[in-house]
PDB file of C-alpha atoms and ligand atoms in Angstrom:
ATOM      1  CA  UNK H   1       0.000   0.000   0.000  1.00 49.00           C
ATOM      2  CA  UNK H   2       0.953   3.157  -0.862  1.00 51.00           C
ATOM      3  CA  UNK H   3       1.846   5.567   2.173  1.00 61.00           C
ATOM      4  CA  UNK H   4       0.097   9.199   1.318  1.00 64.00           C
ATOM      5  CA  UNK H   5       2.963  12.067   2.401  1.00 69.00           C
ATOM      6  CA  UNK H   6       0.947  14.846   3.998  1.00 83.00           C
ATOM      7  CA  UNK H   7       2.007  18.384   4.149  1.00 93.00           C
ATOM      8  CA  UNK H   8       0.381  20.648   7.122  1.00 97.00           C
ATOM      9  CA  UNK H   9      -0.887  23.947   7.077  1.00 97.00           C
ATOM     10  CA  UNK H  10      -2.028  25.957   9.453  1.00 98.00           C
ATOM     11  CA  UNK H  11      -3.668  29.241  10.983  1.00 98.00           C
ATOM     12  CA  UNK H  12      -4.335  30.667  15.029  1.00 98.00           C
ATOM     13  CA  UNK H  13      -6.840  33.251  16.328  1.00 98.00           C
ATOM     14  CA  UNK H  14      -6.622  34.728  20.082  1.00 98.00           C
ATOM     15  CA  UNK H  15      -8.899  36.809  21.557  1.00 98.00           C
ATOM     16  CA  UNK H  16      -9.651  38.588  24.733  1.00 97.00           C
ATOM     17  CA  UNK H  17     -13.529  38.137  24.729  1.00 98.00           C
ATOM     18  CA  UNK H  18     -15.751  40.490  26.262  1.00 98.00           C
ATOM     19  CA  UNK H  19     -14.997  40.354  30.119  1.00 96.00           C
ATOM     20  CA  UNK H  20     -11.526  40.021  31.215  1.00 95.00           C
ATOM     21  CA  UNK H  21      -9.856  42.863  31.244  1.00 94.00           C
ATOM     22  CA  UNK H  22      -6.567  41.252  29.559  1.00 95.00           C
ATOM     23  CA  UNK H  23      -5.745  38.001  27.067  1.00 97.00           C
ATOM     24  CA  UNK H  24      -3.836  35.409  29.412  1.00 97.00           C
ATOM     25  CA  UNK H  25      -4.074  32.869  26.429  1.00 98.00           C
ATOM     26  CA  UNK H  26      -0.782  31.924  23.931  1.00 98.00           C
ATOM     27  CA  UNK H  27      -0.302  30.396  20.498  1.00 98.00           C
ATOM     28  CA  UNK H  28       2.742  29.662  18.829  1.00 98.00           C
ATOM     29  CA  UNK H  29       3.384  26.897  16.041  1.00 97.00           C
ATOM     30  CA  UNK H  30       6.512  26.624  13.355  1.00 96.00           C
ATOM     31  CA  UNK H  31       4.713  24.768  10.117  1.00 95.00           C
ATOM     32  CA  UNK H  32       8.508  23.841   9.015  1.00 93.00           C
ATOM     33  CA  UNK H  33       9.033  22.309  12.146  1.00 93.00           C
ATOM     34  CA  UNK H  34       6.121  20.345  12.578  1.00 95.00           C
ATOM     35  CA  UNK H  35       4.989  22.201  16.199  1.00 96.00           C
ATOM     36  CA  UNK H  36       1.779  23.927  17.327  1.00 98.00           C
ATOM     37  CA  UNK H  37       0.744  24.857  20.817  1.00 98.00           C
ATOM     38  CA  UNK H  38      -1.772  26.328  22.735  1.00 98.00           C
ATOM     39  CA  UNK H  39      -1.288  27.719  26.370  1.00 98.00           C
ATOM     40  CA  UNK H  40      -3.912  28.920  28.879  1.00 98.00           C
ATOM     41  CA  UNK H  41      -2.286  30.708  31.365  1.00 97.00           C
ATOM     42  CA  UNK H  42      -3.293  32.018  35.030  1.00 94.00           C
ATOM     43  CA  UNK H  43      -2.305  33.934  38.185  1.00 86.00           C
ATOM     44  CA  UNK H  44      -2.822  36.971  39.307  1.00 77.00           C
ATOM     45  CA  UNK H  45      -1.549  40.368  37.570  1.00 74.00           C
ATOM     46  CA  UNK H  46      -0.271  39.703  34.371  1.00 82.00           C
ATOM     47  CA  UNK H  47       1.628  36.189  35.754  1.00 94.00           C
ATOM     48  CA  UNK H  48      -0.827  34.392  33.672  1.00 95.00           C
ATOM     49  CA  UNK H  49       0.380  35.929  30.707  1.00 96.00           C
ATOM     50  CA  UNK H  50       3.879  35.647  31.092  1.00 96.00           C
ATOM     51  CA  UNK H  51       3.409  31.831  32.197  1.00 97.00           C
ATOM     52  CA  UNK H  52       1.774  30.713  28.801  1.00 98.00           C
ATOM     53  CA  UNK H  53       3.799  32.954  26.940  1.00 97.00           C
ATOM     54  CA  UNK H  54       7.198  31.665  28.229  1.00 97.00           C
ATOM     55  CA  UNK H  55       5.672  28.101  27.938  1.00 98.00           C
ATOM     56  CA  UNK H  56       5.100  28.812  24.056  1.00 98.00           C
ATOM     57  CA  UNK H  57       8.409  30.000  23.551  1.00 97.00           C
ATOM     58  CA  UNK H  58       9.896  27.401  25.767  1.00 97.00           C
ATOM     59  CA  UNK H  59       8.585  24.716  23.996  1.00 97.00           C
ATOM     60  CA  UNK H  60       9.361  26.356  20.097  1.00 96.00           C
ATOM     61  CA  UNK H  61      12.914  26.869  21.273  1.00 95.00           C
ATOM     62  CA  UNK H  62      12.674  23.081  22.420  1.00 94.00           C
ATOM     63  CA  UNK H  63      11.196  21.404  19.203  1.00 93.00           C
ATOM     64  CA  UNK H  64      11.052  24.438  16.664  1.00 82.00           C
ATOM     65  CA  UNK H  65      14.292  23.752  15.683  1.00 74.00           C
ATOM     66  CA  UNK H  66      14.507  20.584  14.684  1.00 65.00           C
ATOM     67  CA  UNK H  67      13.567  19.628  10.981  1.00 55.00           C
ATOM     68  CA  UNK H  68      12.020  16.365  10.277  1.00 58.00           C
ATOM     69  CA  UNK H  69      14.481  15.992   7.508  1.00 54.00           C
ATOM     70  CA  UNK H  70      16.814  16.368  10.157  1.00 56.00           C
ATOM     71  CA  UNK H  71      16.411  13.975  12.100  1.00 62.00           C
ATOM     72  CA  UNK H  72      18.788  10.789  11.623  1.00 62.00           C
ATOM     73  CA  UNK H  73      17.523   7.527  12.451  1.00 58.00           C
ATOM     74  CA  UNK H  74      18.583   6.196  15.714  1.00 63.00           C
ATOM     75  CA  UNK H  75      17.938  10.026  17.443  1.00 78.00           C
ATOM     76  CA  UNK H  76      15.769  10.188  20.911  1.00 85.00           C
ATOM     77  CA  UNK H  77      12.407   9.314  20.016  1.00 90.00           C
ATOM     78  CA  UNK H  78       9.616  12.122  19.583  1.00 91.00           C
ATOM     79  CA  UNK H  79       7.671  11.028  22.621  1.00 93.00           C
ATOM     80  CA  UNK H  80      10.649  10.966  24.777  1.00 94.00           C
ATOM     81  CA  UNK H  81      11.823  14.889  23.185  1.00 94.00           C
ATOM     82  CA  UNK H  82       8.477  16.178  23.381  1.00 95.00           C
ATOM     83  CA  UNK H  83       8.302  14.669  27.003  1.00 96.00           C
ATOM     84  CA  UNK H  84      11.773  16.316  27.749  1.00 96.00           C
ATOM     85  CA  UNK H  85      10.506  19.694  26.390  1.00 96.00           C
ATOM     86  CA  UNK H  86       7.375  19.857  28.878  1.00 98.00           C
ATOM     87  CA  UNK H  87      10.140  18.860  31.407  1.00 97.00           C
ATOM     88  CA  UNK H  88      11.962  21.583  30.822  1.00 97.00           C
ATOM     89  CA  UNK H  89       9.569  24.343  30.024  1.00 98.00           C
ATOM     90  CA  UNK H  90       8.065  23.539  33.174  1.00 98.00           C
ATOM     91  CA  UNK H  91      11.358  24.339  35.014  1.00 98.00           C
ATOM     92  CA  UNK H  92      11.445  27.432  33.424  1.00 97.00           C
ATOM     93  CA  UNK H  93       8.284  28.744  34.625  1.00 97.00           C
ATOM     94  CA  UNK H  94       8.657  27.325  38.079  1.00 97.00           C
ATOM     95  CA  UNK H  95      11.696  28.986  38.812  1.00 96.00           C
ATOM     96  CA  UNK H  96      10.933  31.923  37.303  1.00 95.00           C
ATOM     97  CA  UNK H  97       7.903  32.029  39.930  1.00 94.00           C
ATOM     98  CA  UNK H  98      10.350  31.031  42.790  1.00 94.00           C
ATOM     99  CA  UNK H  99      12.174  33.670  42.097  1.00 94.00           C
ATOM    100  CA  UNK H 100       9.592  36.445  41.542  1.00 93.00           C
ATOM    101  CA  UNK H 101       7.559  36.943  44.657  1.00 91.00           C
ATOM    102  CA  UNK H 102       4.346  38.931  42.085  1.00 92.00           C
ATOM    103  CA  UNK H 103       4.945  35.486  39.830  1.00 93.00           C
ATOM    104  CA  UNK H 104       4.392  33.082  42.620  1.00 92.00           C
ATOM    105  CA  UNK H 105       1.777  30.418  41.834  1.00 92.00           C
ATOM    106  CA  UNK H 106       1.685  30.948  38.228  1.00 96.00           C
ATOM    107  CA  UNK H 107       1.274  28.367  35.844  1.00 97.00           C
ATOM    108  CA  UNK H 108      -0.042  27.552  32.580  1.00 98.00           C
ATOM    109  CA  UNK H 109      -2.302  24.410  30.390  1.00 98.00           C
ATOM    110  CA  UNK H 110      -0.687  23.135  27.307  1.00 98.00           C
ATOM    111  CA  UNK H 111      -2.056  21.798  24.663  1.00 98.00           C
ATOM    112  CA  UNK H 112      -0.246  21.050  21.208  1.00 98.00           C
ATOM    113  CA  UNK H 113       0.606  18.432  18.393  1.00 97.00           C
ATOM    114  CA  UNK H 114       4.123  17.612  17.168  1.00 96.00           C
ATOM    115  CA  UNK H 115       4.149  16.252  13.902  1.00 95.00           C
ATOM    116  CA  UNK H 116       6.214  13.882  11.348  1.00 92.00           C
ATOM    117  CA  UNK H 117       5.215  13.468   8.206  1.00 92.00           C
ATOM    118  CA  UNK H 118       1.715  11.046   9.176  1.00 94.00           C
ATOM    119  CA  UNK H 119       2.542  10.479  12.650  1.00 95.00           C
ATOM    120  CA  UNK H 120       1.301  13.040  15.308  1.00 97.00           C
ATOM    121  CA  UNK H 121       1.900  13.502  19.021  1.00 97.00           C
ATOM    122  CA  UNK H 122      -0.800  15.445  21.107  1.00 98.00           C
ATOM    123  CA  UNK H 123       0.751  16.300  24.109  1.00 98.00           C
ATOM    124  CA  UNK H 124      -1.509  17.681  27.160  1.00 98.00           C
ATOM    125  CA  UNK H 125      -1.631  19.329  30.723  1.00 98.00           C
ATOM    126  CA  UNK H 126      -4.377  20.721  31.876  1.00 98.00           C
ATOM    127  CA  UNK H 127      -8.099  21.556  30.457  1.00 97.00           C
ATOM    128  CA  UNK H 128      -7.889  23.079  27.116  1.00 98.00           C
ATOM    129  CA  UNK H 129      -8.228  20.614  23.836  1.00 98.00           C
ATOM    130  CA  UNK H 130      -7.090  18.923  21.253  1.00 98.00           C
ATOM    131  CA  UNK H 131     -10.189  17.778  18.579  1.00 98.00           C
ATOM    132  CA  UNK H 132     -10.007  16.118  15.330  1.00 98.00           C
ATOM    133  CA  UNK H 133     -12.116  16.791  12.429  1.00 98.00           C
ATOM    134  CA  UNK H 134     -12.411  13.103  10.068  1.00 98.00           C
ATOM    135  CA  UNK H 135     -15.014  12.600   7.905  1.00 96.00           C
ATOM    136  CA  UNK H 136     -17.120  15.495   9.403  1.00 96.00           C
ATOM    137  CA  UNK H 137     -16.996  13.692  12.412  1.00 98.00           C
ATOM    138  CA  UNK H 138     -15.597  16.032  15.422  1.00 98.00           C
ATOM    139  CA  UNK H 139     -13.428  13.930  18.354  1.00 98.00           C
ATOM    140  CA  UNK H 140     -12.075  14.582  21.160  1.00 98.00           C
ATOM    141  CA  UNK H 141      -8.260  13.581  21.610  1.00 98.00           C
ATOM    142  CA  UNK H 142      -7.763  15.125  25.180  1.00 98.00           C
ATOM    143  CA  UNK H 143      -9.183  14.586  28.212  1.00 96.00           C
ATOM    144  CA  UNK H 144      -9.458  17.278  30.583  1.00 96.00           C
ATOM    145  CA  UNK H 145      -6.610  17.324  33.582  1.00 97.00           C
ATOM    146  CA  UNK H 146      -9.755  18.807  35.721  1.00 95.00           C
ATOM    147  CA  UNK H 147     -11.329  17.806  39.124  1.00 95.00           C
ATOM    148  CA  UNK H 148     -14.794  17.491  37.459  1.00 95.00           C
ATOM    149  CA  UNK H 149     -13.387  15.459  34.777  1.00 94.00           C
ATOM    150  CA  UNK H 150     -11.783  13.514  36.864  1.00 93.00           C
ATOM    151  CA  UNK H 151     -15.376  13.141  38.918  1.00 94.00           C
ATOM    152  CA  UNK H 152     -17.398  12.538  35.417  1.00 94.00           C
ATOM    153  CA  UNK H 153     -14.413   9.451  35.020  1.00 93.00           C
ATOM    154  CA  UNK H 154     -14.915   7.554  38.432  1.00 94.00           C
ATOM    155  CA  UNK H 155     -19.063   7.980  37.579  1.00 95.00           C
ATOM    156  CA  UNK H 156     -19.185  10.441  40.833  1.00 95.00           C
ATOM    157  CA  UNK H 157     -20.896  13.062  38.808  1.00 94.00           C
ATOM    158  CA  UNK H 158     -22.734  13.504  35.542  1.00 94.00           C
ATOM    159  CA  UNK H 159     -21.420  15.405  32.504  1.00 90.00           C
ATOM    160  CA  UNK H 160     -24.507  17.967  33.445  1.00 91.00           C
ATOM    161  CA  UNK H 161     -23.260  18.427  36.859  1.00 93.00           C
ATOM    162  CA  UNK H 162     -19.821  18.978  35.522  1.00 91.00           C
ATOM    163  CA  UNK H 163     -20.701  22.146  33.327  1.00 86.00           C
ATOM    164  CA  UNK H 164     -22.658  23.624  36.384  1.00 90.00           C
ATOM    165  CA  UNK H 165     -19.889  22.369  39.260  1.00 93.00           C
ATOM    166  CA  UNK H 166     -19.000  25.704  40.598  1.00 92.00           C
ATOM    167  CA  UNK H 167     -15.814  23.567  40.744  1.00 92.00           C
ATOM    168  CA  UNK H 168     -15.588  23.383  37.400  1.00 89.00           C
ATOM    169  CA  UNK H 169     -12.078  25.963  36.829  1.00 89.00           C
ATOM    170  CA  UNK H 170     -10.300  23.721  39.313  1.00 93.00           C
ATOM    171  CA  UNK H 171      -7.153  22.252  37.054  1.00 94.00           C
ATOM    172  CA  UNK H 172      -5.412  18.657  38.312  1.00 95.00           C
ATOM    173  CA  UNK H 173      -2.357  19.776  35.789  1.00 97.00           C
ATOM    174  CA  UNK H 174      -0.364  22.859  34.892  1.00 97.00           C
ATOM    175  CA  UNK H 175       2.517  23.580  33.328  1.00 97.00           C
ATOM    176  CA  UNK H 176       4.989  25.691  36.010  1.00 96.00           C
ATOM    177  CA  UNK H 177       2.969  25.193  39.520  1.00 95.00           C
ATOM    178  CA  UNK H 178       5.332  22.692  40.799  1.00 95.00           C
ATOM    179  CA  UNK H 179       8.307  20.812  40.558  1.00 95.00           C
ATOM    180  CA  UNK H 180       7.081  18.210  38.399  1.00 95.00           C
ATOM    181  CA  UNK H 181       4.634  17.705  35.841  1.00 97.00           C
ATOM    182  CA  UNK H 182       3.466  14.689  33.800  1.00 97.00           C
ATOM    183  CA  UNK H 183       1.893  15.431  30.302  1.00 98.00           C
ATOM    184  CA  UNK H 184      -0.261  13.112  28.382  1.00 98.00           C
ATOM    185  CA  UNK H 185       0.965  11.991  24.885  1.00 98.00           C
ATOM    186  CA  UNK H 186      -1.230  10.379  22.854  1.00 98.00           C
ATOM    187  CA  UNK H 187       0.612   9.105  18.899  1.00 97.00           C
ATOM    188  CA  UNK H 188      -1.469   9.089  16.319  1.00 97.00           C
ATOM    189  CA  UNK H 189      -1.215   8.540  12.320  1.00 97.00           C
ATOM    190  CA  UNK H 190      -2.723  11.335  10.224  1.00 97.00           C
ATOM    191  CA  UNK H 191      -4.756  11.092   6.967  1.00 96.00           C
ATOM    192  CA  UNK H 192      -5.174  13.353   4.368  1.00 95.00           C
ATOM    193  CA  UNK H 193      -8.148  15.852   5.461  1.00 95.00           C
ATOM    194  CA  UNK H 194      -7.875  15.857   8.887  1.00 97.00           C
ATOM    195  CA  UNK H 195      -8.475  18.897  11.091  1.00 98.00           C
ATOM    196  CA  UNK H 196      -6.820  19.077  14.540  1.00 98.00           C
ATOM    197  CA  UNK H 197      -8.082  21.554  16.723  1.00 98.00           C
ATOM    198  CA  UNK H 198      -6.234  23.214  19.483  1.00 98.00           C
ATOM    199  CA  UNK H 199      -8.018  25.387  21.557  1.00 98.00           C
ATOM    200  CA  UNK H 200      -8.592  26.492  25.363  1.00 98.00           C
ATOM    201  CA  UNK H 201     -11.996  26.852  27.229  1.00 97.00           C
ATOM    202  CA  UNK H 202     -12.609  30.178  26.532  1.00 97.00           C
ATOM    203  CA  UNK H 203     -13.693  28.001  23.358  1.00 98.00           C
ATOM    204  CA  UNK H 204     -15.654  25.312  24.439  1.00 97.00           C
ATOM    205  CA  UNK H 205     -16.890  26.656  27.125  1.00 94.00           C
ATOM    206  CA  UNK H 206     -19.139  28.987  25.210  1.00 97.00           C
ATOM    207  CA  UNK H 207     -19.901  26.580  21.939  1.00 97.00           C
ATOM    208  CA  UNK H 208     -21.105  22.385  22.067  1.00 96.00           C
ATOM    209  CA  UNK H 209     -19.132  20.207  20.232  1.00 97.00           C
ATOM    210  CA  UNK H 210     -22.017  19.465  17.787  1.00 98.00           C
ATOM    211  CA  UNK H 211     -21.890  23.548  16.801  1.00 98.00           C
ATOM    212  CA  UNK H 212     -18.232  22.941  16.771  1.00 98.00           C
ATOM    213  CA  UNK H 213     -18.483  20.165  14.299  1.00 98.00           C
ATOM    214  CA  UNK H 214     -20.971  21.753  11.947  1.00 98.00           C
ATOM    215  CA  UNK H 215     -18.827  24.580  11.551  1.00 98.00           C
ATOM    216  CA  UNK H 216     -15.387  22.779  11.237  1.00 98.00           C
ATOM    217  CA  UNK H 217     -17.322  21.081   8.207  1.00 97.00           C
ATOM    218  CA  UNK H 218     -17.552  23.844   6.242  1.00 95.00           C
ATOM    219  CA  UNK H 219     -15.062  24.094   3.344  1.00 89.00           C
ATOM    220  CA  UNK H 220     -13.164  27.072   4.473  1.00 96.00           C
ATOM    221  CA  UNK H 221      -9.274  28.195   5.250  1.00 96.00           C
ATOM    222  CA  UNK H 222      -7.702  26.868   8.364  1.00 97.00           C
ATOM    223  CA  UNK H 223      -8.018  31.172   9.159  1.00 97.00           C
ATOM    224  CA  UNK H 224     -11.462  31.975   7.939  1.00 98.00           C
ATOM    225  CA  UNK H 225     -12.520  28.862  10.086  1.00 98.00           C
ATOM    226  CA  UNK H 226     -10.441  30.315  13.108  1.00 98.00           C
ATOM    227  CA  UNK H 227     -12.140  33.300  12.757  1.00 98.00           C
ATOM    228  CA  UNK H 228     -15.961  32.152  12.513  1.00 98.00           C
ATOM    229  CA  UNK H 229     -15.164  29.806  15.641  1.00 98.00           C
ATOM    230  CA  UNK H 230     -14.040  32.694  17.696  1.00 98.00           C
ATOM    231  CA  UNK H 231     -16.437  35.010  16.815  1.00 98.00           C
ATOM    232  CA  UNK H 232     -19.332  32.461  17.729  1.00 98.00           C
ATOM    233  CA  UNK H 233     -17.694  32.111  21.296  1.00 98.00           C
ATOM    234  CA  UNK H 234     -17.576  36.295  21.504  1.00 98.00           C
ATOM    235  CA  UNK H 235     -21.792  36.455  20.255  1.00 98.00           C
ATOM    236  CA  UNK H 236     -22.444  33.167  22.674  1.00 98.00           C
ATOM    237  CA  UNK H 237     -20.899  35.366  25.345  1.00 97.00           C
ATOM    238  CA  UNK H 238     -17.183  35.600  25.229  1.00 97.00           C
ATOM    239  CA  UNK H 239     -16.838  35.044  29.337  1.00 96.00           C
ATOM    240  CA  UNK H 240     -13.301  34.224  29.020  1.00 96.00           C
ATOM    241  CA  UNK H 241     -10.202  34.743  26.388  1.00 97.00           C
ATOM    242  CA  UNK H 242     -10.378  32.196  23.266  1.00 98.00           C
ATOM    243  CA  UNK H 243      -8.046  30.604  21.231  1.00 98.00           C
ATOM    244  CA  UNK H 244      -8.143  28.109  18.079  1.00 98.00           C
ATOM    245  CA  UNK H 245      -5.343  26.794  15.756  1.00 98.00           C
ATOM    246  CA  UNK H 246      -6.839  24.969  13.373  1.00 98.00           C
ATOM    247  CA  UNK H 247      -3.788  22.329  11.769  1.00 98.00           C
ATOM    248  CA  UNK H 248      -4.617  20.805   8.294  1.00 97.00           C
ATOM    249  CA  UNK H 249      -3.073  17.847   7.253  1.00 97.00           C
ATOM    250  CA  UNK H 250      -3.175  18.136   3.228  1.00 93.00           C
ATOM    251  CA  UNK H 251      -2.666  15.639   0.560  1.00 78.00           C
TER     252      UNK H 251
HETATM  253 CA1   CA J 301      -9.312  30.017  30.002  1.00 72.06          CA
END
């Protein structure tokens, strides 16, 4: 059989919404490199900010540099690299808090895809998302590093209860609040036509997956797609700052 050599292409929006007063989200992604991430940050002042934006460039300055084309057979595997980088771009954050009494407590979700030619990593901490589009058909990849989550899982509280929980903000992961920090990485193999979606709550919070779906259908740019989907989380009511890279994989 014939293996199908995808390219990628790709396109971000951010956006502050309508109620906070600042954007504490982050994108970055290298299409050369094969990296895309999304990081929800928080703490208080701007410490949210500076935690997903330092996780972004931590992790570009970790992966962005390597080429696939690069890479000789025989090198560290991608889970184990990808692994290392949330290892160390934890660090970085966490130390930077230690040291900065205004910093202290800050931290950050990540959410991303690192990818090599069909194969694709989705690496995760924390509650924003990674979906794929297939066939029309929207998935989730991620599951969310959250204590309601985690109560939906064990069958100790309905999906309904979840979205209602006033508990529901309450992260089991982050990116720079401790020492340590396990992510999830999940490897899968791409086809031609896929959608990934990365995105954090401010997102999904505000549209259903179903809405998502429909509109991921359309036959549109990776960036007019971005667009609609972020300007349908403003009109729903934009409670919180959203972000969507949309990754294509092409034929
Ligand atoms: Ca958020």
């Amino acid at each position: 059989m014939a293996t199908a050599v995808v390219n990628y292409t790709a396109a971000a929006v951010s956006d502050r919404g309508r109620k906070r007063p600042s954007n504490e989200d982050a994108f970055g992604f290298s299409v050369e490199s094969g990296v895309f991430f999304v990081c929800d940050g928080m703490g208080g002042a701007a410490a949210g900010e500076i935690a997903s934006s330092l996780a972004i460039d931590e992790m570009l300055r970790s992966l962005g540099t390597r080429h696939p084309s690069n890479r000789a057979a025989g090198e560290t595997p991608m889970p184990q690299l990808a692994e290392e980088a949330v290892f160390s771009t934890n660090q970085a954050i966490f130390s930077r808090s230690q040291r900065n009494q205004r910093l202290s407590g800050m931290g950050t979700t990540l959410v991303g895809l690192v990818v090599e030619e069909r194969r694709v990593w989705v690496v995760n901490v924390g509650d924003s998302r990674c979906y794929r589009l297939r066939a029309r058909r929207l998935e989730q990849i991620t599951q969310d590093h959250s204590l309601v989550e985690e109560q939906v899982r064990l069958g100790r509280m309905t999906r309904a209860e979840a979205l209602r929980s006033p508990l529901k903000n309450v992260i089991t992961r982050a990116l720079g609040t401790q020492n340590r920090v396990t992510p999830d990485i999940i490897e899968l193999e791409a086809e031609p036509g896929d959608l990934f979606l990365l995105c954090s709550d401010g997102l999904t919070r505000e549209l259903s997956d179903p809405l998502i779906e429909s509109m991921l259908s359309l036959d549109l740019p990776p960036e007019e797609l971005c667009g609609r989907l972020v300007n349908a989380a403003k009109k729903a009511g934009g409670h919180d700052n959203i972000t969507c890279l949309l990754v294509r994989a092409n034929q």
